[in-house]
Coordinates of C-alpha atoms and ligand atoms in Angstrom, one line a residue:
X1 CA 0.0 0.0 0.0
X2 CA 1.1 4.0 -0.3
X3 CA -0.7 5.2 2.6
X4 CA 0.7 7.6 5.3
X5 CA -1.5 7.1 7.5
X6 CA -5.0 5.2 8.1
X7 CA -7.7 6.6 10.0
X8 CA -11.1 3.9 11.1
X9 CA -13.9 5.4 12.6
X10 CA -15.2 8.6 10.5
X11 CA -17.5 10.2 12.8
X12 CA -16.4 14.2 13.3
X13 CA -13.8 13.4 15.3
X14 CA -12.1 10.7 12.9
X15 CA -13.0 13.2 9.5
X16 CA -11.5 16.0 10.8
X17 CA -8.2 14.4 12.3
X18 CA -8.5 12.2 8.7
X19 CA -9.0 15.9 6.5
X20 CA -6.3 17.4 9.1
X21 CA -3.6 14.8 7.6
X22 CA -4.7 15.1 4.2
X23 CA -4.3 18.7 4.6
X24 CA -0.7 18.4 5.9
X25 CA 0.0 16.2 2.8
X26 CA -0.6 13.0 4.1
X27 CA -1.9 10.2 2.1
X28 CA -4.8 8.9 3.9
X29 CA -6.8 5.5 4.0
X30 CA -10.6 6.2 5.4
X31 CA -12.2 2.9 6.5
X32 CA -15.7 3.3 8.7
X33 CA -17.7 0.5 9.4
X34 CA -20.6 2.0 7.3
X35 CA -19.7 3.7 3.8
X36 CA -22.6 6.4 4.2
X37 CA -19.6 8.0 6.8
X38 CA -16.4 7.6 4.1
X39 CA -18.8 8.5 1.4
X40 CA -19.8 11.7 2.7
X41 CA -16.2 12.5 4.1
X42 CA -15.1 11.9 0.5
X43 CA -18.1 14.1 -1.2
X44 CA -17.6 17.0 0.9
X45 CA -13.5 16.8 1.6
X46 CA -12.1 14.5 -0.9
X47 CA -10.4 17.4 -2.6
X48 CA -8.7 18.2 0.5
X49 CA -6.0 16.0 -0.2
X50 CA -4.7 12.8 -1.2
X51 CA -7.2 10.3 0.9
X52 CA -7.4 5.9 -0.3
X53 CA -11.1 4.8 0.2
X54 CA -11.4 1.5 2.1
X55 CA -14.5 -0.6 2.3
X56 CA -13.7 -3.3 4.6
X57 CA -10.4 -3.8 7.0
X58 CA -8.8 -6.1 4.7
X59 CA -8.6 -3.1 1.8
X60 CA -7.6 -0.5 4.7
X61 CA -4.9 -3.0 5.8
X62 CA -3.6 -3.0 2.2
X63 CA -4.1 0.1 1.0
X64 CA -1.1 0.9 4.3
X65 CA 2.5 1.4 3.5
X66 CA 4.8 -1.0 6.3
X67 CA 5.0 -0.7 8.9
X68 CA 1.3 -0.1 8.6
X69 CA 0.2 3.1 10.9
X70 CA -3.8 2.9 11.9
X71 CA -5.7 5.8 14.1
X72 CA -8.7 4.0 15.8
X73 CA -11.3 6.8 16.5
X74 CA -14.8 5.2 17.5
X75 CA -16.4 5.0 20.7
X76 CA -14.5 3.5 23.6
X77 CA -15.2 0.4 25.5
X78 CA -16.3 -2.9 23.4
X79 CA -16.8 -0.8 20.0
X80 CA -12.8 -0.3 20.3
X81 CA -12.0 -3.6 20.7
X82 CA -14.0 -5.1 18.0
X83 CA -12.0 -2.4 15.7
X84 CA -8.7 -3.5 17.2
X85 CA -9.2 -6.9 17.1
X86 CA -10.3 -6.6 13.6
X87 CA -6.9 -4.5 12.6
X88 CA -4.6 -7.6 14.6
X89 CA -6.1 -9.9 12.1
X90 CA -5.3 -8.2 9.2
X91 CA -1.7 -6.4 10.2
X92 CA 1.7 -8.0 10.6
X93 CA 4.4 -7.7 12.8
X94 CA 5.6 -4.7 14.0
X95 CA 2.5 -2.6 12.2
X96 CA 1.1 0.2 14.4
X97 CA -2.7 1.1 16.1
X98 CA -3.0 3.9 17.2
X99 CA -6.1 4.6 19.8
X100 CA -7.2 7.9 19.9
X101 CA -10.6 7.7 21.7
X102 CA -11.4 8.7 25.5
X103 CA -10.0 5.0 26.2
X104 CA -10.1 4.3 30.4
X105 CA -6.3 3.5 30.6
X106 CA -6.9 0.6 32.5
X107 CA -8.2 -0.4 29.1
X108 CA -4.9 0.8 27.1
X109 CA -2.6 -1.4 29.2
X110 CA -4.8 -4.4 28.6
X111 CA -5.2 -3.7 24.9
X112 CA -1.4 -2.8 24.7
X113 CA -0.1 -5.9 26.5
X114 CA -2.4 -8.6 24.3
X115 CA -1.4 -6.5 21.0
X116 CA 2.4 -7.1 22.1
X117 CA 1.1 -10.8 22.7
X118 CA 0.9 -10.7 18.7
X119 CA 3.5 -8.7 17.9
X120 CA 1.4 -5.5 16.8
X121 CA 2.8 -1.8 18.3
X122 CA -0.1 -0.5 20.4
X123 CA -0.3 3.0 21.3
X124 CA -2.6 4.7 23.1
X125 CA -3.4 8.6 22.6
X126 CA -5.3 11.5 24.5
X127 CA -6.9 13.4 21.7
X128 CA -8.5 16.9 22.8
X129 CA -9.3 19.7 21.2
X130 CA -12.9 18.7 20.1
X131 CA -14.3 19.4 16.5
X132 CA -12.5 21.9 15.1
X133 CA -9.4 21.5 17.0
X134 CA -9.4 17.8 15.3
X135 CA -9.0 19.4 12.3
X136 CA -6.8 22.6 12.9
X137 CA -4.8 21.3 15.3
X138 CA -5.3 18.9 18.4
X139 CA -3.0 18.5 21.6
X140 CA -2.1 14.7 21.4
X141 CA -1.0 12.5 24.5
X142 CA 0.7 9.3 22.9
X143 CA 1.6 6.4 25.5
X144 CA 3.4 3.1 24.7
X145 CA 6.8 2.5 24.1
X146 CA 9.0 5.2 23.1
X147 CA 10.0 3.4 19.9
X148 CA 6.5 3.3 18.4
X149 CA 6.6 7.3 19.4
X150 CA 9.6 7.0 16.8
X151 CA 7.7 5.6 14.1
X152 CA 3.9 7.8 14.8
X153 CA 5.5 10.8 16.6
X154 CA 6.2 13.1 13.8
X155 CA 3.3 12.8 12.1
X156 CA 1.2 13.1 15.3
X157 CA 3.3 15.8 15.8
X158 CA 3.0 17.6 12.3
X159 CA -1.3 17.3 13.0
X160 CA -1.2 18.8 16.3
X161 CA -1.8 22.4 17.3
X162 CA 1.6 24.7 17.7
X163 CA 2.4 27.4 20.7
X164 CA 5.5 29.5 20.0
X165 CA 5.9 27.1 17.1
X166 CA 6.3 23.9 19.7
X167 CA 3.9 21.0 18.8
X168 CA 1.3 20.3 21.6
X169 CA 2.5 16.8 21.3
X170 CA 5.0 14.6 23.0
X171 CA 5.4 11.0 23.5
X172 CA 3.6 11.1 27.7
X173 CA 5.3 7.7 28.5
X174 CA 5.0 4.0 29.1
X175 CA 1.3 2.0 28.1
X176 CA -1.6 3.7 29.9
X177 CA -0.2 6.9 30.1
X178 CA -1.3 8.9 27.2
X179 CA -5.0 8.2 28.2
X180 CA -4.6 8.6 31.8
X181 CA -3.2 12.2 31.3
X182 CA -6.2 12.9 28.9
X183 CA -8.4 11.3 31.6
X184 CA -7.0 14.0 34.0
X185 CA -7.4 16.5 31.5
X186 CA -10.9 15.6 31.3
X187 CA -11.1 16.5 34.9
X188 CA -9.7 19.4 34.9
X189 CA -12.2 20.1 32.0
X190 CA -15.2 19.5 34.3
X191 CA -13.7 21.6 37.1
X192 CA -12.6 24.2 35.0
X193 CA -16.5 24.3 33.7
X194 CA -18.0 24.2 36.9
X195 CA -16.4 26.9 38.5
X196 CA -17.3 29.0 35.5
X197 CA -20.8 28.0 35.8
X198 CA -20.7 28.9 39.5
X199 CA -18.9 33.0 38.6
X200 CA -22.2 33.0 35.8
X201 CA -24.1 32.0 38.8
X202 CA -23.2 34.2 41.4
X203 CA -22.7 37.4 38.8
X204 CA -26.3 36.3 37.9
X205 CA -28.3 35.9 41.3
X206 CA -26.2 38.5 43.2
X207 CA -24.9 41.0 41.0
X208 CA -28.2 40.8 38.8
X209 CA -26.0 41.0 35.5
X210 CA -27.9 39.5 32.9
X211 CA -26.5 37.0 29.9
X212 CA -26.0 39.7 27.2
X213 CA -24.0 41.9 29.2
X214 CA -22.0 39.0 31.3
X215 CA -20.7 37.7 28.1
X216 CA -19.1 41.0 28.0
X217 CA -17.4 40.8 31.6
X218 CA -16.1 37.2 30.4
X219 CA -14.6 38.9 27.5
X220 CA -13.2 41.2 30.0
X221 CA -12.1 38.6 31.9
X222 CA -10.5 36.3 28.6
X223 CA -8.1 39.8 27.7
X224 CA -6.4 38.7 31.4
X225 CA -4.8 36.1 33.3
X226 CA -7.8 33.8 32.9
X227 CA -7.0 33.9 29.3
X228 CA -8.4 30.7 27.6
X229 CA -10.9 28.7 25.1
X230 CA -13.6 27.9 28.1
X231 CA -13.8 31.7 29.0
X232 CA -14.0 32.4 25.4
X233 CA -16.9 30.5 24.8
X234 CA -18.4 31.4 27.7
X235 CA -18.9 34.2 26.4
X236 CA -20.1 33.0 23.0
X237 CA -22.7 30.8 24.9
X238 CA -23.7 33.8 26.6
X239 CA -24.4 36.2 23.9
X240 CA -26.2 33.0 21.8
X241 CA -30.3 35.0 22.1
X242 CA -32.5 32.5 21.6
X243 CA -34.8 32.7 17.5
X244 CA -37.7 31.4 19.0
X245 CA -38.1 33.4 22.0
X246 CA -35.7 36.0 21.4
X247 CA -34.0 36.1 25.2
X248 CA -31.2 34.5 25.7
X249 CA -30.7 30.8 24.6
X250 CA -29.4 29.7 27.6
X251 CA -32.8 30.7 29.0
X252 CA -33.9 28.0 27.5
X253 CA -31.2 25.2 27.8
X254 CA -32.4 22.5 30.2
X255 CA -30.2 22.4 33.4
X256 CA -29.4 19.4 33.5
X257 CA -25.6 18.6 32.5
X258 CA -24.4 15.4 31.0
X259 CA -21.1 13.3 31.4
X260 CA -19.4 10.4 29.8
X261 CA -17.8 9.0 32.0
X262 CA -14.1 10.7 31.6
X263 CA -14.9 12.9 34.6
X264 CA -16.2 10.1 36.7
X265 CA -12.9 7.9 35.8
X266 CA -10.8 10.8 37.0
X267 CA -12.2 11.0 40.5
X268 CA -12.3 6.8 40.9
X269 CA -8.5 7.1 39.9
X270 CA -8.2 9.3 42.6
X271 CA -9.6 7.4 45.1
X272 CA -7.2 5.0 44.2
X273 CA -4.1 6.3 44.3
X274 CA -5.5 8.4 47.6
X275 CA -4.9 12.2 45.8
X276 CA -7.4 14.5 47.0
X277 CA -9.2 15.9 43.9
X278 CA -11.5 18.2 45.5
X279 CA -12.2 20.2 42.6
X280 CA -12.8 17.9 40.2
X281 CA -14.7 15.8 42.1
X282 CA -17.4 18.4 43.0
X283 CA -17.4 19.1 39.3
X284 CA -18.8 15.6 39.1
X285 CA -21.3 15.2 41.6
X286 CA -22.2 18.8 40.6
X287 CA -23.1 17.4 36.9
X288 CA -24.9 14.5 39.0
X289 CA -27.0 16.5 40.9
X290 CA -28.2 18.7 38.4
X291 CA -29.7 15.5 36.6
X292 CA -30.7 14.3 39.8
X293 CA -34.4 15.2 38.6
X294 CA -36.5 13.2 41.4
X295 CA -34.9 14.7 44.3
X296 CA -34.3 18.5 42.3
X297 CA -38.1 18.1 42.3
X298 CA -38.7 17.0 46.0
X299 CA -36.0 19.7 47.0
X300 CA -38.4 22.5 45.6
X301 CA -39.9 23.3 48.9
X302 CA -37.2 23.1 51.1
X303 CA -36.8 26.3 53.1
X304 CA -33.5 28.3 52.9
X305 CA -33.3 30.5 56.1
X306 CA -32.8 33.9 55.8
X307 CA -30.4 35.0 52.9
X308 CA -28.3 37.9 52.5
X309 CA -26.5 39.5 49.9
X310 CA -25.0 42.8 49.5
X311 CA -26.4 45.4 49.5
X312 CA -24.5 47.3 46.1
X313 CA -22.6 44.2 44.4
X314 CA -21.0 46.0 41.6
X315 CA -17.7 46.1 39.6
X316 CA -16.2 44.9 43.0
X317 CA -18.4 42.1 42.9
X318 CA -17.2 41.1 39.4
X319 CA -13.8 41.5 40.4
X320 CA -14.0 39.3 43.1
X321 CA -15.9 36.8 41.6
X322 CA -13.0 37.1 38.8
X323 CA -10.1 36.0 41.4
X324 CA -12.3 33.2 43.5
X325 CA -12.6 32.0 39.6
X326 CA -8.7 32.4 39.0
X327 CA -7.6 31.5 42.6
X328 CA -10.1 27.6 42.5
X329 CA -8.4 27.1 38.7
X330 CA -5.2 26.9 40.2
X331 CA -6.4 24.4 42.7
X332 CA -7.6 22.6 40.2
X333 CA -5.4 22.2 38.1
X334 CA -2.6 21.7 41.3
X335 CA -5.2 18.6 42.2
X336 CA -5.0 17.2 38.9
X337 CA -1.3 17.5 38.4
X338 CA -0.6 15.8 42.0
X339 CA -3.0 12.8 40.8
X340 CA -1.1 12.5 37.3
X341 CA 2.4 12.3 39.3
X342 CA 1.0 9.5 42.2
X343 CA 0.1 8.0 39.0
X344 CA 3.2 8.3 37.6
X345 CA 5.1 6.9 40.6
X346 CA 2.7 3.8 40.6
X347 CA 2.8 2.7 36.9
X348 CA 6.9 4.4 36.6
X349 CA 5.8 6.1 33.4
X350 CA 8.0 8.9 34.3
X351 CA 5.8 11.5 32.9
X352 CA 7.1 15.0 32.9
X353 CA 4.8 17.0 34.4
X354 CA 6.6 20.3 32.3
X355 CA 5.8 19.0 28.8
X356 CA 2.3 18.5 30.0
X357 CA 1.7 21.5 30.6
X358 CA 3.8 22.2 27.4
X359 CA 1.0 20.6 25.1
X360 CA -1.9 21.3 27.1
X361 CA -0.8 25.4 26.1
X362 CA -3.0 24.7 22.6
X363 CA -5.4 22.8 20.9
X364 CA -7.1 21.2 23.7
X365 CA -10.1 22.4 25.6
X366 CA -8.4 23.4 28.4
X367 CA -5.8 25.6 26.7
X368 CA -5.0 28.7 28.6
X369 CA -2.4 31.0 28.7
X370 CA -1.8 29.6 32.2
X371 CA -0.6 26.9 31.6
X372 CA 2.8 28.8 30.6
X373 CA 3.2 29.5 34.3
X374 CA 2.5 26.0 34.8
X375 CA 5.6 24.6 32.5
X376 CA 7.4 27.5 34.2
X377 CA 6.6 26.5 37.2
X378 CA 8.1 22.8 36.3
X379 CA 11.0 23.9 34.6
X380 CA 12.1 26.1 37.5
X381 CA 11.5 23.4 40.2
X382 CA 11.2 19.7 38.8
X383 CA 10.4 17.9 42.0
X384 CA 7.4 20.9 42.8
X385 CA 5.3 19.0 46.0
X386 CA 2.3 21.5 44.7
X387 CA 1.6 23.7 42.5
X388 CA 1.1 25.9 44.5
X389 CA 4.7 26.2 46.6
X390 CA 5.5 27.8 43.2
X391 CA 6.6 31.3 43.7
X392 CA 4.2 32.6 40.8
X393 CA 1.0 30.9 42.1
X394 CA 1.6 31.5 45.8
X395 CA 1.5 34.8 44.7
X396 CA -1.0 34.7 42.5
X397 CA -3.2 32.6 45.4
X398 CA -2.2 35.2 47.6
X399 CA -4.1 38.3 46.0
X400 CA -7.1 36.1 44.9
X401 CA -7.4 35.0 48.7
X402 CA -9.5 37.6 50.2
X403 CA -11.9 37.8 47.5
X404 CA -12.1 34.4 47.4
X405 CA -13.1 34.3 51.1
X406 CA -16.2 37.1 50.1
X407 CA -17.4 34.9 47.3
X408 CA -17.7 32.2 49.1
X409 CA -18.9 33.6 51.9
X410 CA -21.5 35.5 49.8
X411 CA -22.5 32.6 48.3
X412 CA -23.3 30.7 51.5
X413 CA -25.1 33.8 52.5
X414 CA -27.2 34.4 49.2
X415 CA -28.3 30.6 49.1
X416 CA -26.5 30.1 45.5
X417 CA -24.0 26.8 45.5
X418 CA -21.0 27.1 45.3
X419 CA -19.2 23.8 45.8
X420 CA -16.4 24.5 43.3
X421 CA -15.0 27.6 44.9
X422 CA -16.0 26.2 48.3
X423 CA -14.0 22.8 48.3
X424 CA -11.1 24.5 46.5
X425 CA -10.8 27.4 49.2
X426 CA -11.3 24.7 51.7
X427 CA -8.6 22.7 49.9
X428 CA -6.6 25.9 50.4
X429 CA -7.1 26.2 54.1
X430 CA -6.6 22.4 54.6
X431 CA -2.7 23.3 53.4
X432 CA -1.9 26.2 55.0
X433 CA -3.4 24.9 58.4
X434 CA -0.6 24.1 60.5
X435 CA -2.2 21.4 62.7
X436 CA -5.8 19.2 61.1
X437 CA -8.3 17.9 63.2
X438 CA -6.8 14.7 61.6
X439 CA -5.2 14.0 65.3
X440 CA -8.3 13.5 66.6
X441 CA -9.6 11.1 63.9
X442 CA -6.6 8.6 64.8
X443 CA -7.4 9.6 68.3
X444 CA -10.7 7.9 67.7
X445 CA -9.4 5.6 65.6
X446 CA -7.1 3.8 68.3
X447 CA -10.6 4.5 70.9
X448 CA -12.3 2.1 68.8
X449 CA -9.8 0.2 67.0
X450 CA -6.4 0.3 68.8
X451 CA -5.5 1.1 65.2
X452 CA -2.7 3.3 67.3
X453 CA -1.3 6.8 66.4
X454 CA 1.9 8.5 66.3
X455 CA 3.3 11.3 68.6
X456 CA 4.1 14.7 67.3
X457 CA 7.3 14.2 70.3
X458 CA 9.1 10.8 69.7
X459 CA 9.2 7.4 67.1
X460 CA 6.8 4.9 66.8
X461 CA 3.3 4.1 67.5
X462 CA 1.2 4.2 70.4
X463 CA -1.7 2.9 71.4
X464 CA -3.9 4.2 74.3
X465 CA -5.7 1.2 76.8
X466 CA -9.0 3.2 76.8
X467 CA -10.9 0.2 77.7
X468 CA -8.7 -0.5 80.5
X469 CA -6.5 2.2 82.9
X470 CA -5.6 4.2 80.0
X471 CA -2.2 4.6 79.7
X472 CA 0.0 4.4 76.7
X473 CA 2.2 1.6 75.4
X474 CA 4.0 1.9 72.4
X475 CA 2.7 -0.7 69.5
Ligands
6PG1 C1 -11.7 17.0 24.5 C2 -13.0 16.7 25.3 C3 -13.7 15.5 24.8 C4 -14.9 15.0 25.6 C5 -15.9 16.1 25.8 C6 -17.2 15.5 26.4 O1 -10.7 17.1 25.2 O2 -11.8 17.2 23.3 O3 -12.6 16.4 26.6 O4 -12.7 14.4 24.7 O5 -15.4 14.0 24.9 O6 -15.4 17.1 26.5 O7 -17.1 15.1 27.7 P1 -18.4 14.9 28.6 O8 -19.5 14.4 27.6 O9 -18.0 13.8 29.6 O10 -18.7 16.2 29.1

């Protein structure tokens, strides 16, 4: 075959990445498991470049130059791997699939090791960047073994979206990784959304700002350090008025918000590996509860005590709102980083936490300008505990801190949730405070369960009798 490249799975995701090779000069073998799909790729795009149509896998397999390359973009879980199974049967040794879907990297490493088991390279990539960044430019997360990254890197690289002319892609490291830092990203994504839906929230029940002129403030807000594509179309969403009733479409947009599961994945992981992921995980149950529609209904009545707000929330208002916005990003995105290196340590991929942030600068959904300060923040310190003993965000945190504390507070006050901002500030506190209540959990702990404690003033552990004289022995 004279194909580049192969792409299976032509849905919008698979067209555009497919039309975003051709484009770079690629030749291109489109296979979907129903023609209508290549057919109308083809129709519309064909001109775009030099693409191969493939009916079934045994013409995509041929139509591939060796060592064959093949980008797997349908839906994860069993859909993924019938198409992989499919592609082992008709590839050779030391051919290439690539898995570009929101795969759970659990997943990855099962797919990667039974692949080896055949002798076909397995690698599976984080894709983000949605629609149009599929097609103009996607940051790309490869895993497996750094010699496939040899063979698929440059071309991965080539697709992807550039900062300062860098590619946002680089090979993340060993089997699972590529996904599980795409899972994370994911994460950060639903955090990242939430707290903005909590600033359009409060600027909306407190300030009284309505759509049209809020998607002004997030303008406002996207010319600053909260630079980034989420803010932007914020602000898009915002402005949208609504042809059939003429206010504004969101107005009309049912408020309940759905997931697919990547969010959900990152706070299990979590749990796992024991890294608090505050943010992300009230992101989550956030999404939950607004679907929650029985108990949204029953909830109607409930009373909410006497409410407060301010009495002249203006410009000051905005602007705090603004920096408790700013001030729970960084949280989040310190959460997700800490959870991405436990991860690391476990599986020893290695992955360095600078290039992340490095590729993460464009084409995904959670580009920002921020993240520069994050690969600064990296490159400055490589063994960072938190992002947040980093001199630039400690002092960022520290002039976000007191408006942070009125938001929140206002928010209590007003009766409008906050749980984002909340749990993040409370994350906050949790680090700076010098001594936790923790001490009295394992005080209770060894009450109940001699599961014994250790002493702030000598080694070892200690157990109290509190069943019988209570005094201490050491365990
Ligand atoms: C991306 C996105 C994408 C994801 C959507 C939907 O990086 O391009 O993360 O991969 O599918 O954001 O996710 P939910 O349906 O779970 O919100």
């Amino acid at each position: 075959g004279t194909a580049d490249i192969g792409v299976t799975g032509l849905a919008v995701m698979g067209s555009n990445i497919a039309r975003n090779f051709a484009r770079r000069g690629y030749t291109v073998a489109v296979h979907n498991r129903s023609a209508g799909k290549t057919d109308l790729l083809l129709d519309e795009h064909g001109s775009e470049g030099s693409f191969i149509r493939t009916a079934t896998i045994e013409e995509f397999a041929a139509a591939l130059s060796s060592p064959r390359r093949a980008l797997v973009m349908v839906q994860a879980g069993a859909p993924t791997d019938a198409v992989i199974d499919a592609l082992a049967d008709a590839f050779d040794e030391g051919d290439i699939i690539i898995d570009g879907g929101n795969a759970l990297y659990t997943d990855t490493i099962r797919r990667e090791k039974a692949m080896a088991e055949r002798g076909i390279r397995f690698v599976g990539a984080g894709i983000s960047g949605g629609e149009e960044g599929a097609l103009e430019g996607p940051s790309i997360m490869p895993g497996g073994p750094a010699s496939s990254y040899e063979v698929v890197g440059p071309m991965l690289e080539s697709i992807s979206a550039k900062v300062d002319g860098t590619p946002c892609c680089t090979h993340i490291g060993e089997d699972g990784s590529g996904h599980f830092v795409k899972m994370v990203h994911n994460g950060i994504e639903y955090s990242d959304m939430q707290l903005i839906g909590e600033a359009y929230h409060l600027l909306r029940g407190v300030a009284g700002i309505e759509p049209g002129p809020m998607a002004e403030v997030f303008r406002d807000w996207n010319t600053g350090e909260l630079d980034s594509y989420l803010i932007e179309i914020t602000a898009e969403v915002l402005a949208q008025v609504d042809a059939a009733t003429g206010g504004p479409l969101i107005d009309v947009i049912v408020d309940r918000a759905g997931q697919k599961g990547t969010g959900r994945w990152t706070v299990k992981s979590a749990l796992d590996l024991g890294v608090p992921v505050t943010g992300i995980a009230e992101a989550v149950f956030a999404r939950a509860l607004s679907s929650s529609v029985p108990q949204r209904e029953a909830g109607q009545g409930l009373p909410s005590g006497s409410l407060s707000t301010p009495s002249e929330p203006g410009a000051d208002f905005a602007e705090d709102v603004r920096r408790a916005l700013y001030a729970s990003k960084i949280i989040a995105y310190a959460q997700g980083f800490d959870q991405i290196t436990a991860a690391s340590v476990e599986h020893g991929w290695d992955v360095a936490r600078g290039d992340l942030a490095t590729i993460w600068r464009g084409g995904c959904i959670i580009r920002a300008t921020f993240l520069d300060r994050i690969r600064e923040a990296y490159a400055q310190t490589p063994d960072l505990p938190t992002l947040l003993a980093a001199p630039y965000f400690a002092e960022a945190l520290a002039g976000c801190v007191d408006s942070w504390r009125r938001v929140v507070t206002t928010a209590v006050g007003a009766g409008i949730p906050a749980p984002g901002f909340s749990a993040a500030l409370a994350y906050y506190d949790g680090l700076r405070t010098e001594r936790l209540p923790a001490a009295l959990i394992q005080g209770q702990r060894d009450f109940f369960g001699a599961h014994t404690y250790l002493r702030t003033d000598s080694e070892g552990s200690y157990h109290t009798q509190w069943s019988g004289d209570r005094s201490e022995v050491r365990a």
